[in-house]
Each structure stands twice: as structure tokens, then as C-alpha cells.
Amino acid sequence: MRRSEFAVTADHHQFLIYSQNDLEGDEVIPEGVGDGLVVAGKVALKIFTGTTYGPVSVQVELHNREPGLPAAEWTEVSEVSFRLHQGPLEVGTLMGGMIPDSPDLAVEGPGSYRIRVAAQARDKARNGADAESGDQRERYLIAIWEAPEAPPETLRKSDLTGRSFRGEIPVAKLDEAIDRSARNAFYELMGLLQSGVGTTVSSKGQIELWTATRAQPEIVACVLGNSWFWPGWLGISGSVENHDDWRTNLAPYGLYLVGEAIFDVSSVTTSWQYLRMTPPSEDDPFPRFEPMLSAPATVRITWAGGADGTVVDLKHQELPEPLESSVADLWRYYFARLSAYCELDMFSHHPWL
């Protein structure tokens, strides 16, 4: 047996095993959710994580024959077959493709393989607690060996993450009025930023809002106090650098929202800047990130225990006045999304995607 272990960045609650199978008309990313842990396509396999965005630990075992089942600490275990036409077969990320640390899982080249995926601690990561860089508490064990094709088989399943992907627990759905208001506010904000008011208007203002959630303060602290939560909360396809600097993509406009956060026991303070990628030109042939606010705004969020849960307060300062109305509407949506996440352990969908 050959074994290796490395970290993989989960993105959109998943990472993948890629092949080089060139099958005309087949999507690279397999559709569906399988059994809530793994689903196999003809080009790749998709493995579902509790972590929305952030590192998870992956251990790979390459076997000459079928191994015994993993220990009981691996609470989720599934097997699928995969036929490799063209290698290599490597672990990768949704947005970044195959990672440099991954070994070639195809121990014998092209052929039929059985792939067993085991997971532990997926539910701990659903509230963002275990997505910190270097924290390997959400773990995956991938064992692979040559074997004839056989139907998928679920050997163990018990966690809430799997139930959520299988549709066995409610989806976090927000009030239609909040969704509609957020959608309108988002498009209005994008238009204002593209028009340049963030860099040309000097008058600044402040947004002050509060919300209440049934979630206990320790849950809210665990979520808001984790930088990996912020990209998935405010946008999509995010990343975190140096534990505290977060970035999220505001699709479909190709704009970005970034911040440098300072986390405390019951508060977080972060800068707030919108960026866009400059188009190449003869004078400036290399695209670069360009700020869309003349100076970063500041967001401070605090939380404390209330009668039936937690009260969350927001101050968004130094934001250009023309942006205040649309950003305030978006904060009401962000707060509703935060509350749903803390109470149900899952995100609602962005209404503008």
C-alpha cells in the first residue's frame, strides 16, 4: 500500500478527483449528489464537504487489492466504480483544477477502479468552526484499487451534511420580499460602482442595523469569527489569505469584495473594498485589480446573548452616500442569510445568481 496526505481547499462544499478522460459531450463535473458523500461521472468524481470554503485534510491510499473497512471514526463511507480511459487520476479543487500535491491514483494505468471515500467531522465544519487554515479536523480517506465495475454502495451514513445534500432536511429559504429586495439592491449597487461614484463622490455616511437570531452566541461567534465564512456569506468563489484577509467574487459582474478582518471574542472589524479587474489595453496590457471606492469603508459587527438567542449589531462606516441605500438592503439580506445559516447550518442561494 502507498499512502500520502495533504490539504485540499473545499470550494462550494466540494472537491474533486479528476481524470483526463476525453469523452465527447460529457461534463467534467458530475451532476447530482449521489448519496451525499460522493457522486461519480465519466470524467471526474465529486466529493461533498461540510466546509463551504476552506482547507480539509485528504489521505490517499493506493492498494493492490480491496482493503478492509476503515475504523469506526470514519462515520461516512461510500464506494463507487470509475473507468479510467486516460490518466492521470488526481485530486483537485472545483475552481483550481488538479493540485500539485496529489499523487496519481491510477496505480495500474487505464482500467476499472473501485474508489472508497470515507469522511469524518463534516458536521463540525458546517458552522465554519473547522475551516481555519491548518485545522485538519474535517478529514477524508480515499482508498483505490483495481476492480470490475459495480454499482455505487453506501456503507455508512449518519451526518447532517449528507442529509442536507440528499434533501432530507429543509433548505434554508429566505422570505421572498428579502430576496427580491436583495436582488434589486445588488444590481443597483453594481450599476453605481461601474459608474464610478465610489471614487468620485466624497460625501460619506454610515449604516446602522441590528438583527436577532435564535442561534446561541457561541454559534454566532464560531461563524462570524471565522474568516472562511465570509466569502460564502457575501458572494461566491472566495478565498482567504493569512487567516484574516478574505476575498469573494460578486458574480456575474466579475467584481470582487475584499476585506482585512480583526476578530475578537464578541466582535469583528473588517475593511470593505470593491475591486474590478482592469481590461487590457495598449498602455496597460496586464489586467490588475482596481479599487472602486476611493478608500476602504469599515464594517464592525458585534454580538451578545439575548432573551431567546443572539442579537447582532452592525455599523458600516465611511461608505459613499450614493451606495448607502442599496448596501443597507443587502445587509438586511446578509443578516437573514446569517441567521438561517446559524440556525439550519446551511446557506440560502444568492437571489442574483
mmCIF file of C-alpha atoms in Angstrom:
data_model
loop_
_atom_site.group_PDB
_atom_site.id
_atom_site.type_symbol
_atom_site.label_atom_id
_atom_site.label_comp_id
_atom_site.label_asym_id
_atom_site.label_seq_id
_atom_site.Cartn_x
_atom_site.Cartn_y
_atom_site.Cartn_z
ATOM 1 C CA MET A 1 0.000 0.000 0.000
ATOM 2 C CA ARG A 2 1.127 3.523 -0.776
ATOM 3 C CA ARG A 3 -0.190 6.408 1.307
ATOM 4 C CA SER A 4 0.009 10.204 1.167
ATOM 5 C CA GLU A 5 -1.751 13.053 2.984
ATOM 6 C CA PHE A 6 -2.264 16.677 2.046
ATOM 7 C CA ALA A 7 -4.697 19.594 2.364
ATOM 8 C CA VAL A 8 -7.295 20.422 -0.280
ATOM 9 C CA THR A 9 -9.333 23.621 -0.463
ATOM 10 C CA ALA A 10 -13.032 22.796 -0.474
ATOM 11 C CA ASP A 11 -14.996 25.167 -2.710
ATOM 12 C CA HIS A 12 -18.794 25.297 -2.860
ATOM 13 C CA HIS A 13 -18.904 22.372 -0.384
ATOM 14 C CA GLN A 14 -16.865 20.058 -2.596
ATOM 15 C CA PHE A 15 -13.567 18.920 -4.022
ATOM 16 C CA LEU A 16 -12.962 16.565 -6.953
ATOM 17 C CA ILE A 17 -10.976 13.675 -8.367
ATOM 18 C CA TYR A 18 -10.114 14.482 -11.986
ATOM 19 C CA SER A 19 -9.175 12.213 -14.867
ATOM 20 C CA GLN A 20 -8.002 13.018 -18.377
ATOM 21 C CA ASN A 21 -10.864 11.044 -19.933
ATOM 22 C CA ASP A 22 -11.751 12.823 -23.159
ATOM 23 C CA LEU A 23 -15.343 11.736 -23.699
ATOM 24 C CA GLU A 24 -17.180 13.925 -26.169
ATOM 25 C CA GLY A 25 -20.321 15.523 -24.750
ATOM 26 C CA ASP A 26 -19.637 14.576 -21.118
ATOM 27 C CA GLU A 27 -19.450 17.305 -18.469
ATOM 28 C CA VAL A 28 -16.286 17.397 -16.372
ATOM 29 C CA ILE A 29 -18.193 17.998 -13.113
ATOM 30 C CA PRO A 30 -20.684 15.172 -12.489
ATOM 31 C CA GLU A 31 -24.290 16.154 -11.848
ATOM 32 C CA GLY A 32 -26.371 15.120 -8.870
ATOM 33 C CA VAL A 33 -25.471 14.466 -5.258
ATOM 34 C CA GLY A 34 -25.100 10.685 -5.197
ATOM 35 C CA ASP A 35 -25.520 9.521 -1.620
ATOM 36 C CA GLY A 36 -24.480 12.895 -0.178
ATOM 37 C CA LEU A 37 -20.790 11.974 0.060
ATOM 38 C CA VAL A 38 -19.609 11.105 -3.460
ATOM 39 C CA VAL A 39 -21.010 11.010 -6.980
ATOM 40 C CA ALA A 40 -19.097 9.609 -9.972
ATOM 41 C CA GLY A 41 -19.286 10.803 -13.557
ATOM 42 C CA LYS A 42 -17.394 9.635 -16.618
ATOM 43 C CA VAL A 43 -14.679 12.289 -16.323
ATOM 44 C CA ALA A 44 -14.475 13.101 -12.594
ATOM 45 C CA LEU A 45 -15.781 12.305 -9.119
ATOM 46 C CA LYS A 46 -17.307 14.923 -6.813
ATOM 47 C CA ILE A 47 -16.864 14.645 -3.047
ATOM 48 C CA PHE A 48 -19.117 16.726 -0.791
ATOM 49 C CA THR A 49 -17.750 18.564 2.251
ATOM 50 C CA GLY A 50 -19.175 20.242 5.322
ATOM 51 C CA THR A 51 -16.755 23.124 4.788
ATOM 52 C CA THR A 52 -18.065 25.727 2.360
ATOM 53 C CA TYR A 53 -14.711 27.334 1.516
ATOM 54 C CA GLY A 54 -11.509 26.246 3.208
ATOM 55 C CA PRO A 55 -8.946 23.504 3.744
ATOM 56 C CA VAL A 56 -9.812 19.896 4.534
ATOM 57 C CA SER A 57 -7.391 17.031 5.096
ATOM 58 C CA VAL A 58 -7.238 14.270 2.484
ATOM 59 C CA GLN A 59 -5.450 10.959 2.939
ATOM 60 C CA VAL A 60 -4.993 8.765 -0.142
ATOM 61 C CA GLU A 61 -4.287 5.030 -0.036
ATOM 62 C CA LEU A 62 -3.312 3.106 -3.179
ATOM 63 C CA HIS A 63 -3.980 -0.633 -2.776
ATOM 64 C CA ASN A 64 -3.197 -3.767 -4.793
ATOM 65 C CA ARG A 65 -6.455 -5.370 -3.603
ATOM 66 C CA GLU A 66 -9.604 -4.444 -1.708
ATOM 67 C CA PRO A 67 -8.699 -3.224 1.809
ATOM 68 C CA GLY A 68 -10.676 -3.728 4.993
ATOM 69 C CA LEU A 69 -13.210 -1.111 6.041
ATOM 70 C CA PRO A 70 -11.825 1.941 7.856
ATOM 71 C CA ALA A 71 -12.181 2.349 11.638
ATOM 72 C CA ALA A 72 -15.468 3.470 13.194
ATOM 73 C CA GLU A 73 -14.226 7.078 13.487
ATOM 74 C CA TRP A 74 -14.861 7.339 9.731
ATOM 75 C CA THR A 75 -18.608 7.847 10.063
ATOM 76 C CA GLU A 76 -19.414 8.226 6.354
ATOM 77 C CA VAL A 77 -18.179 5.591 3.896
ATOM 78 C CA SER A 78 -19.176 5.126 0.243
ATOM 79 C CA GLU A 79 -17.828 3.192 -2.738
ATOM 80 C CA VAL A 80 -18.124 3.925 -6.461
ATOM 81 C CA SER A 81 -16.590 2.489 -9.606
ATOM 82 C CA PHE A 82 -14.678 4.558 -12.121
ATOM 83 C CA ARG A 83 -13.310 3.558 -15.518
ATOM 84 C CA LEU A 84 -10.161 5.424 -16.452
ATOM 85 C CA HIS A 85 -9.528 5.757 -20.191
ATOM 86 C CA GLN A 86 -6.702 8.247 -19.894
ATOM 87 C CA GLY A 87 -4.723 9.276 -16.818
ATOM 88 C CA PRO A 88 -3.588 10.598 -14.523
ATOM 89 C CA LEU A 89 -6.307 10.423 -11.853
ATOM 90 C CA GLU A 90 -5.703 13.199 -9.319
ATOM 91 C CA VAL A 91 -7.356 15.118 -6.503
ATOM 92 C CA GLY A 92 -8.234 18.747 -7.253
ATOM 93 C CA THR A 93 -10.448 21.726 -6.496
ATOM 94 C CA LEU A 94 -13.571 22.986 -8.213
ATOM 95 C CA MET A 95 -12.094 26.311 -9.326
ATOM 96 C CA GLY A 96 -8.384 25.467 -9.471
ATOM 97 C CA GLY A 97 -8.201 22.054 -11.132
ATOM 98 C CA MET A 98 -5.759 19.370 -10.053
ATOM 99 C CA ILE A 99 -3.466 20.239 -7.134
ATOM 100 C CA PRO A 100 0.326 19.783 -7.240
ATOM 101 C CA ASP A 101 0.430 17.612 -4.074
ATOM 102 C CA SER A 102 -1.903 14.930 -5.374
ATOM 103 C CA PRO A 103 -0.435 11.562 -6.360
ATOM 104 C CA ASP A 104 -1.691 9.704 -9.406
ATOM 105 C CA LEU A 105 -4.450 7.477 -8.007
ATOM 106 C CA ALA A 106 -4.440 5.242 -11.098
ATOM 107 C CA VAL A 107 -1.990 2.690 -9.732
ATOM 108 C CA GLU A 108 -2.141 0.475 -12.835
ATOM 109 C CA GLY A 109 -2.906 2.983 -15.579
ATOM 110 C CA PRO A 110 -6.142 2.856 -17.599
ATOM 111 C CA GLY A 111 -8.730 0.367 -16.399
ATOM 112 C CA SER A 112 -11.581 -0.127 -13.953
ATOM 113 C CA TYR A 113 -11.107 1.022 -10.366
ATOM 114 C CA ARG A 114 -13.104 0.902 -7.153
ATOM 115 C CA ILE A 115 -12.857 4.090 -5.089
ATOM 116 C CA ARG A 116 -13.864 4.152 -1.429
ATOM 117 C CA VAL A 117 -14.405 7.580 0.141
ATOM 118 C CA ALA A 118 -14.610 7.894 3.927
ATOM 119 C CA ALA A 119 -15.234 11.099 5.887
ATOM 120 C CA GLN A 120 -15.323 12.306 9.456
ATOM 121 C CA ALA A 121 -16.308 15.565 11.209
ATOM 122 C CA ARG A 122 -18.230 17.029 8.272
ATOM 123 C CA ASP A 123 -20.895 18.445 10.597
ATOM 124 C CA LYS A 124 -18.331 20.361 12.673
ATOM 125 C CA ALA A 125 -17.390 22.350 9.588
ATOM 126 C CA ARG A 126 -20.981 23.235 8.661
ATOM 127 C CA ASN A 127 -20.933 26.209 11.041
ATOM 128 C CA GLY A 128 -17.467 27.247 9.876
ATOM 129 C CA ALA A 129 -15.665 26.141 13.048
ATOM 130 C CA ASP A 130 -13.215 23.799 11.381
ATOM 131 C CA ALA A 131 -12.396 25.646 8.183
ATOM 132 C CA GLU A 132 -9.415 27.580 9.573
ATOM 133 C CA SER A 133 -6.204 27.156 7.594
ATOM 134 C CA GLY A 134 -4.145 24.331 9.095
ATOM 135 C CA ASP A 135 -7.074 22.911 11.037
ATOM 136 C CA GLN A 136 -7.496 19.363 9.758
ATOM 137 C CA ARG A 137 -10.457 18.173 11.833
ATOM 138 C CA GLU A 138 -12.619 17.601 8.747
ATOM 139 C CA ARG A 139 -10.880 14.647 7.114
ATOM 140 C CA TYR A 140 -11.266 12.363 4.108
ATOM 141 C CA LEU A 141 -9.794 8.959 3.370
ATOM 142 C CA ILE A 142 -9.709 7.884 -0.285
ATOM 143 C CA ALA A 143 -8.780 4.243 -0.955
ATOM 144 C CA ILE A 144 -8.495 2.969 -4.533
ATOM 145 C CA TRP A 145 -7.798 -0.435 -6.088
ATOM 146 C CA GLU A 146 -8.394 -2.234 -9.390
ATOM 147 C CA ALA A 147 -11.805 -3.937 -9.504
ATOM 148 C CA PRO A 148 -14.567 -4.738 -12.002
ATOM 149 C CA GLU A 149 -17.328 -2.171 -12.377
ATOM 150 C CA ALA A 150 -20.070 -2.448 -9.739
ATOM 151 C CA PRO A 151 -22.994 -0.277 -8.571
ATOM 152 C CA PRO A 152 -22.357 2.508 -6.022
ATOM 153 C CA GLU A 153 -22.667 1.359 -2.416
ATOM 154 C CA THR A 154 -23.188 3.349 0.778
ATOM 155 C CA LEU A 155 -21.533 1.563 3.685
ATOM 156 C CA ARG A 156 -22.029 4.151 6.451
ATOM 157 C CA LYS A 157 -24.067 7.350 6.674
ATOM 158 C CA SER A 158 -25.121 9.367 9.676
ATOM 159 C CA ASP A 159 -24.202 13.047 9.463
ATOM 160 C CA LEU A 160 -26.360 16.125 8.826
ATOM 161 C CA THR A 161 -24.181 17.204 5.905
ATOM 162 C CA GLY A 162 -25.153 14.110 3.938
ATOM 163 C CA ARG A 163 -28.813 14.502 4.881
ATOM 164 C CA SER A 164 -28.708 18.088 3.636
ATOM 165 C CA PHE A 165 -27.231 17.137 0.256
ATOM 166 C CA ARG A 166 -29.735 14.298 -0.112
ATOM 167 C CA GLY A 167 -32.617 16.718 0.552
ATOM 168 C CA GLU A 168 -33.683 15.048 3.780
ATOM 169 C CA ILE A 169 -33.650 18.256 5.865
ATOM 170 C CA PRO A 170 -35.129 21.660 4.983
ATOM 171 C CA VAL A 171 -33.289 24.007 2.651
ATOM 172 C CA ALA A 172 -32.548 27.443 4.029
ATOM 173 C CA LYS A 173 -35.048 29.591 2.124
ATOM 174 C CA LEU A 174 -35.462 33.260 2.900
ATOM 175 C CA ASP A 175 -38.567 35.415 2.729
ATOM 176 C CA GLU A 176 -39.396 36.309 -0.897
ATOM 177 C CA ALA A 177 -39.527 40.019 -0.066
ATOM 178 C CA ILE A 178 -35.989 39.890 1.340
ATOM 179 C CA ASP A 179 -34.751 38.000 -1.731
ATOM 180 C CA ARG A 180 -36.461 40.412 -4.111
ATOM 181 C CA SER A 181 -35.106 43.463 -2.289
ATOM 182 C CA ALA A 182 -31.600 41.973 -2.237
ATOM 183 C CA ARG A 183 -31.701 41.203 -5.949
ATOM 184 C CA ASN A 184 -32.750 44.761 -6.804
ATOM 185 C CA ALA A 185 -30.190 46.234 -4.404
ATOM 186 C CA PHE A 186 -27.401 44.099 -5.833
ATOM 187 C CA TYR A 187 -27.994 45.192 -9.415
ATOM 188 C CA GLU A 188 -28.385 48.813 -8.330
ATOM 189 C CA LEU A 189 -25.089 48.636 -6.423
ATOM 190 C CA MET A 190 -23.286 47.042 -9.370
ATOM 191 C CA GLY A 191 -24.512 49.814 -11.645
ATOM 192 C CA LEU A 192 -23.412 52.536 -9.222
ATOM 193 C CA LEU A 193 -19.970 51.016 -8.783
ATOM 194 C CA GLN A 194 -19.494 50.623 -12.532
ATOM 195 C CA SER A 195 -20.450 54.283 -12.998
ATOM 196 C CA GLY A 196 -17.581 55.331 -10.751
ATOM 197 C CA VAL A 197 -19.462 57.043 -7.911
ATOM 198 C CA GLY A 198 -17.379 55.172 -5.355
ATOM 199 C CA THR A 199 -14.274 57.074 -6.419
ATOM 200 C CA THR A 200 -15.807 60.427 -7.386
ATOM 201 C CA VAL A 201 -18.273 61.182 -4.558
ATOM 202 C CA SER A 202 -16.574 62.456 -1.409
ATOM 203 C CA SER A 203 -19.571 62.574 0.962
ATOM 204 C CA LYS A 204 -19.579 59.597 3.340
ATOM 205 C CA GLY A 205 -22.214 58.130 5.607
ATOM 206 C CA GLN A 206 -22.946 55.286 7.990
ATOM 207 C CA ILE A 207 -25.303 52.303 8.090
ATOM 208 C CA GLU A 208 -26.505 51.047 11.466
ATOM 209 C CA LEU A 209 -28.618 47.874 11.640
ATOM 210 C CA TRP A 210 -29.309 45.020 14.021
ATOM 211 C CA THR A 211 -30.880 41.583 13.850
ATOM 212 C CA ALA A 212 -31.777 38.770 16.219
ATOM 213 C CA THR A 213 -31.309 35.037 15.686
ATOM 214 C CA ARG A 214 -32.401 32.017 17.700
ATOM 215 C CA ALA A 215 -28.856 30.645 17.464
ATOM 216 C CA GLN A 216 -26.816 30.803 20.655
ATOM 217 C CA PRO A 217 -23.950 33.342 20.936
ATOM 218 C CA GLU A 218 -21.260 30.642 20.753
ATOM 219 C CA ILE A 219 -22.612 29.521 17.367
ATOM 220 C CA VAL A 220 -22.706 33.091 16.031
ATOM 221 C CA ALA A 221 -19.179 33.679 17.340
ATOM 222 C CA CYS A 222 -17.983 30.471 15.711
ATOM 223 C CA VAL A 223 -19.426 31.555 12.353
ATOM 224 C CA LEU A 224 -18.667 35.294 12.214
ATOM 225 C CA GLY A 225 -15.314 34.782 13.898
ATOM 226 C CA ASN A 226 -14.088 32.549 11.085
ATOM 227 C CA SER A 227 -12.661 34.294 8.015
ATOM 228 C CA TRP A 228 -13.538 31.316 5.789
ATOM 229 C CA PHE A 229 -17.230 32.003 6.418
ATOM 230 C CA TRP A 230 -17.153 35.492 4.908
ATOM 231 C CA PRO A 231 -16.599 34.698 1.186
ATOM 232 C CA GLY A 232 -19.517 32.245 1.052
ATOM 233 C CA TRP A 233 -21.717 34.569 3.101
ATOM 234 C CA LEU A 234 -21.262 37.683 0.953
ATOM 235 C CA GLY A 235 -20.531 36.240 -2.505
ATOM 236 C CA ILE A 236 -19.147 33.141 -4.208
ATOM 237 C CA SER A 237 -15.785 31.611 -5.206
ATOM 238 C CA GLY A 238 -13.959 33.186 -2.311
ATOM 239 C CA SER A 239 -10.544 32.766 -0.751
ATOM 240 C CA VAL A 240 -8.695 33.654 2.446
ATOM 241 C CA GLU A 241 -5.070 34.676 2.869
ATOM 242 C CA ASN A 242 -3.082 34.919 6.097
ATOM 243 C CA HIS A 243 -6.127 33.740 8.080
ATOM 244 C CA ASP A 244 -7.726 37.219 8.148
ATOM 245 C CA ASP A 245 -7.776 38.637 4.597
ATOM 246 C CA TRP A 246 -10.871 37.473 2.736
ATOM 247 C CA ARG A 247 -11.979 37.918 -0.875
ATOM 248 C CA THR A 248 -15.227 36.979 -2.587
ATOM 249 C CA ASN A 249 -16.411 37.086 -6.175
ATOM 250 C CA LEU A 250 -19.584 39.086 -6.867
ATOM 251 C CA ALA A 251 -20.660 37.088 -9.929
ATOM 252 C CA PRO A 252 -21.871 37.610 -12.601
ATOM 253 C CA TYR A 253 -20.153 41.005 -12.907
ATOM 254 C CA GLY A 254 -16.534 39.988 -12.376
ATOM 255 C CA LEU A 255 -16.290 42.320 -9.387
ATOM 256 C CA TYR A 256 -14.771 41.428 -6.036
ATOM 257 C CA LEU A 257 -15.370 42.377 -2.438
ATOM 258 C CA VAL A 258 -12.331 42.167 -0.139
ATOM 259 C CA GLY A 259 -11.525 42.873 3.481
ATOM 260 C CA GLU A 260 -8.851 42.637 6.145
ATOM 261 C CA ALA A 261 -10.526 41.459 9.330
ATOM 262 C CA ILE A 262 -9.681 41.692 13.027
ATOM 263 C CA PHE A 263 -11.513 39.075 15.089
ATOM 264 C CA ASP A 264 -12.322 39.375 18.781
ATOM 265 C CA VAL A 265 -14.325 37.277 21.235
ATOM 266 C CA SER A 266 -17.624 39.050 20.530
ATOM 267 C CA SER A 267 -16.869 41.262 17.525
ATOM 268 C CA VAL A 268 -15.215 41.502 14.153
ATOM 269 C CA THR A 269 -13.969 44.634 12.398
ATOM 270 C CA THR A 270 -13.076 44.470 8.724
ATOM 271 C CA SER A 271 -12.177 46.839 5.940
ATOM 272 C CA TRP A 272 -14.563 46.827 2.957
ATOM 273 C CA GLN A 273 -13.405 47.493 -0.597
ATOM 274 C CA TYR A 274 -14.846 46.659 -4.025
ATOM 275 C CA LEU A 275 -12.385 45.720 -6.771
ATOM 276 C CA ARG A 276 -12.614 45.153 -10.501
ATOM 277 C CA MET A 277 -10.204 43.665 -12.985
ATOM 278 C CA THR A 278 -8.970 46.242 -15.498
ATOM 279 C CA PRO A 279 -9.305 45.306 -19.187
ATOM 280 C CA PRO A 280 -6.005 45.003 -21.094
ATOM 281 C CA SER A 281 -5.034 47.884 -23.364
ATOM 282 C CA GLU A 282 -2.005 49.038 -25.314
ATOM 283 C CA ASP A 283 -0.954 51.314 -22.458
ATOM 284 C CA ASP A 284 -1.719 48.740 -19.740
ATOM 285 C CA PRO A 285 -1.611 45.245 -21.283
ATOM 286 C CA PHE A 286 -1.699 43.345 -17.980
ATOM 287 C CA PRO A 287 -5.006 43.135 -16.087
ATOM 288 C CA ARG A 288 -4.842 44.243 -12.452
ATOM 289 C CA PHE A 289 -7.244 44.826 -9.586
ATOM 290 C CA GLU A 290 -8.517 48.386 -9.367
ATOM 291 C CA PRO A 291 -10.338 49.758 -6.267
ATOM 292 C CA MET A 292 -13.874 51.028 -6.814
ATOM 293 C CA LEU A 293 -14.017 53.046 -3.584
ATOM 294 C CA SER A 294 -11.661 55.979 -3.078
ATOM 295 C CA ALA A 295 -10.816 54.492 0.325
ATOM 296 C CA PRO A 296 -11.960 51.299 2.043
ATOM 297 C CA ALA A 297 -15.044 51.517 4.232
ATOM 298 C CA THR A 298 -15.126 49.899 7.678
ATOM 299 C CA VAL A 299 -17.587 47.312 8.980
ATOM 300 C CA ARG A 300 -17.881 46.476 12.668
ATOM 301 C CA ILE A 301 -20.178 43.653 13.793
ATOM 302 C CA THR A 302 -20.792 42.803 17.448
ATOM 303 C CA TRP A 303 -22.962 40.127 19.045
ATOM 304 C CA ALA A 304 -24.309 39.347 22.501
ATOM 305 C CA GLY A 305 -26.740 36.934 24.092
ATOM 306 C CA GLY A 306 -30.402 37.933 24.003
ATOM 307 C CA ALA A 307 -33.617 36.627 25.532
ATOM 308 C CA ASP A 308 -34.022 33.789 23.017
ATOM 309 C CA GLY A 309 -30.694 33.665 21.208
ATOM 310 C CA THR A 310 -28.280 36.326 19.959
ATOM 311 C CA VAL A 311 -28.519 39.999 18.987
ATOM 312 C CA VAL A 312 -26.150 41.093 16.209
ATOM 313 C CA ASP A 313 -25.312 44.779 15.640
ATOM 314 C CA LEU A 314 -23.716 46.344 12.560
ATOM 315 C CA LYS A 315 -22.005 49.652 11.854
ATOM 316 C CA HIS A 316 -20.853 50.200 8.259
ATOM 317 C CA GLN A 317 -18.869 53.455 8.171
ATOM 318 C CA GLU A 318 -17.168 55.631 5.565
ATOM 319 C CA LEU A 319 -19.286 54.348 2.693
ATOM 320 C CA PRO A 320 -20.032 56.827 -0.150
ATOM 321 C CA GLU A 321 -23.558 58.160 0.380
ATOM 322 C CA PRO A 322 -24.963 57.125 -3.052
ATOM 323 C CA LEU A 323 -24.222 53.491 -2.144
ATOM 324 C CA GLU A 324 -25.856 53.531 1.290
ATOM 325 C CA SER A 325 -29.411 52.592 0.330
ATOM 326 C CA SER A 326 -28.518 49.551 -1.780
ATOM 327 C CA VAL A 327 -25.828 48.345 0.649
ATOM 328 C CA ALA A 328 -28.257 48.690 3.579
ATOM 329 C CA ASP A 329 -30.773 46.484 1.736
ATOM 330 C CA LEU A 330 -28.019 43.961 1.083
ATOM 331 C CA TRP A 331 -27.092 43.944 4.776
ATOM 332 C CA ARG A 332 -30.686 43.079 5.666
ATOM 333 C CA TYR A 333 -30.378 40.144 3.280
ATOM 334 C CA TYR A 334 -26.925 39.195 4.628
ATOM 335 C CA PHE A 335 -28.348 39.219 8.156
ATOM 336 C CA ALA A 336 -31.258 36.982 7.141
ATOM 337 C CA ARG A 337 -28.776 34.643 5.455
ATOM 338 C CA LEU A 338 -26.557 34.670 8.552
ATOM 339 C CA SER A 339 -29.485 33.810 10.815
ATOM 340 C CA ALA A 340 -30.607 30.952 8.553
ATOM 341 C CA TYR A 341 -27.076 29.597 8.429
ATOM 342 C CA CYS A 342 -26.589 29.714 12.200
ATOM 343 C CA GLU A 343 -29.957 28.035 12.830
ATOM 344 C CA LEU A 344 -30.015 25.469 9.982
ATOM 345 C CA ASP A 345 -26.287 25.011 9.272
ATOM 346 C CA MET A 346 -26.695 25.816 5.584
ATOM 347 C CA PHE A 347 -26.644 28.777 3.202
ATOM 348 C CA SER A 348 -29.576 30.010 1.187
ATOM 349 C CA HIS A 349 -28.974 30.694 -2.503
ATOM 350 C CA HIS A 350 -27.986 34.160 -3.680
ATOM 351 C CA PRO A 351 -31.059 35.589 -5.440
ATOM 352 C CA TRP A 352 -28.995 37.282 -8.171
ATOM 353 C CA LEU A 353 -27.289 34.090 -9.403
#
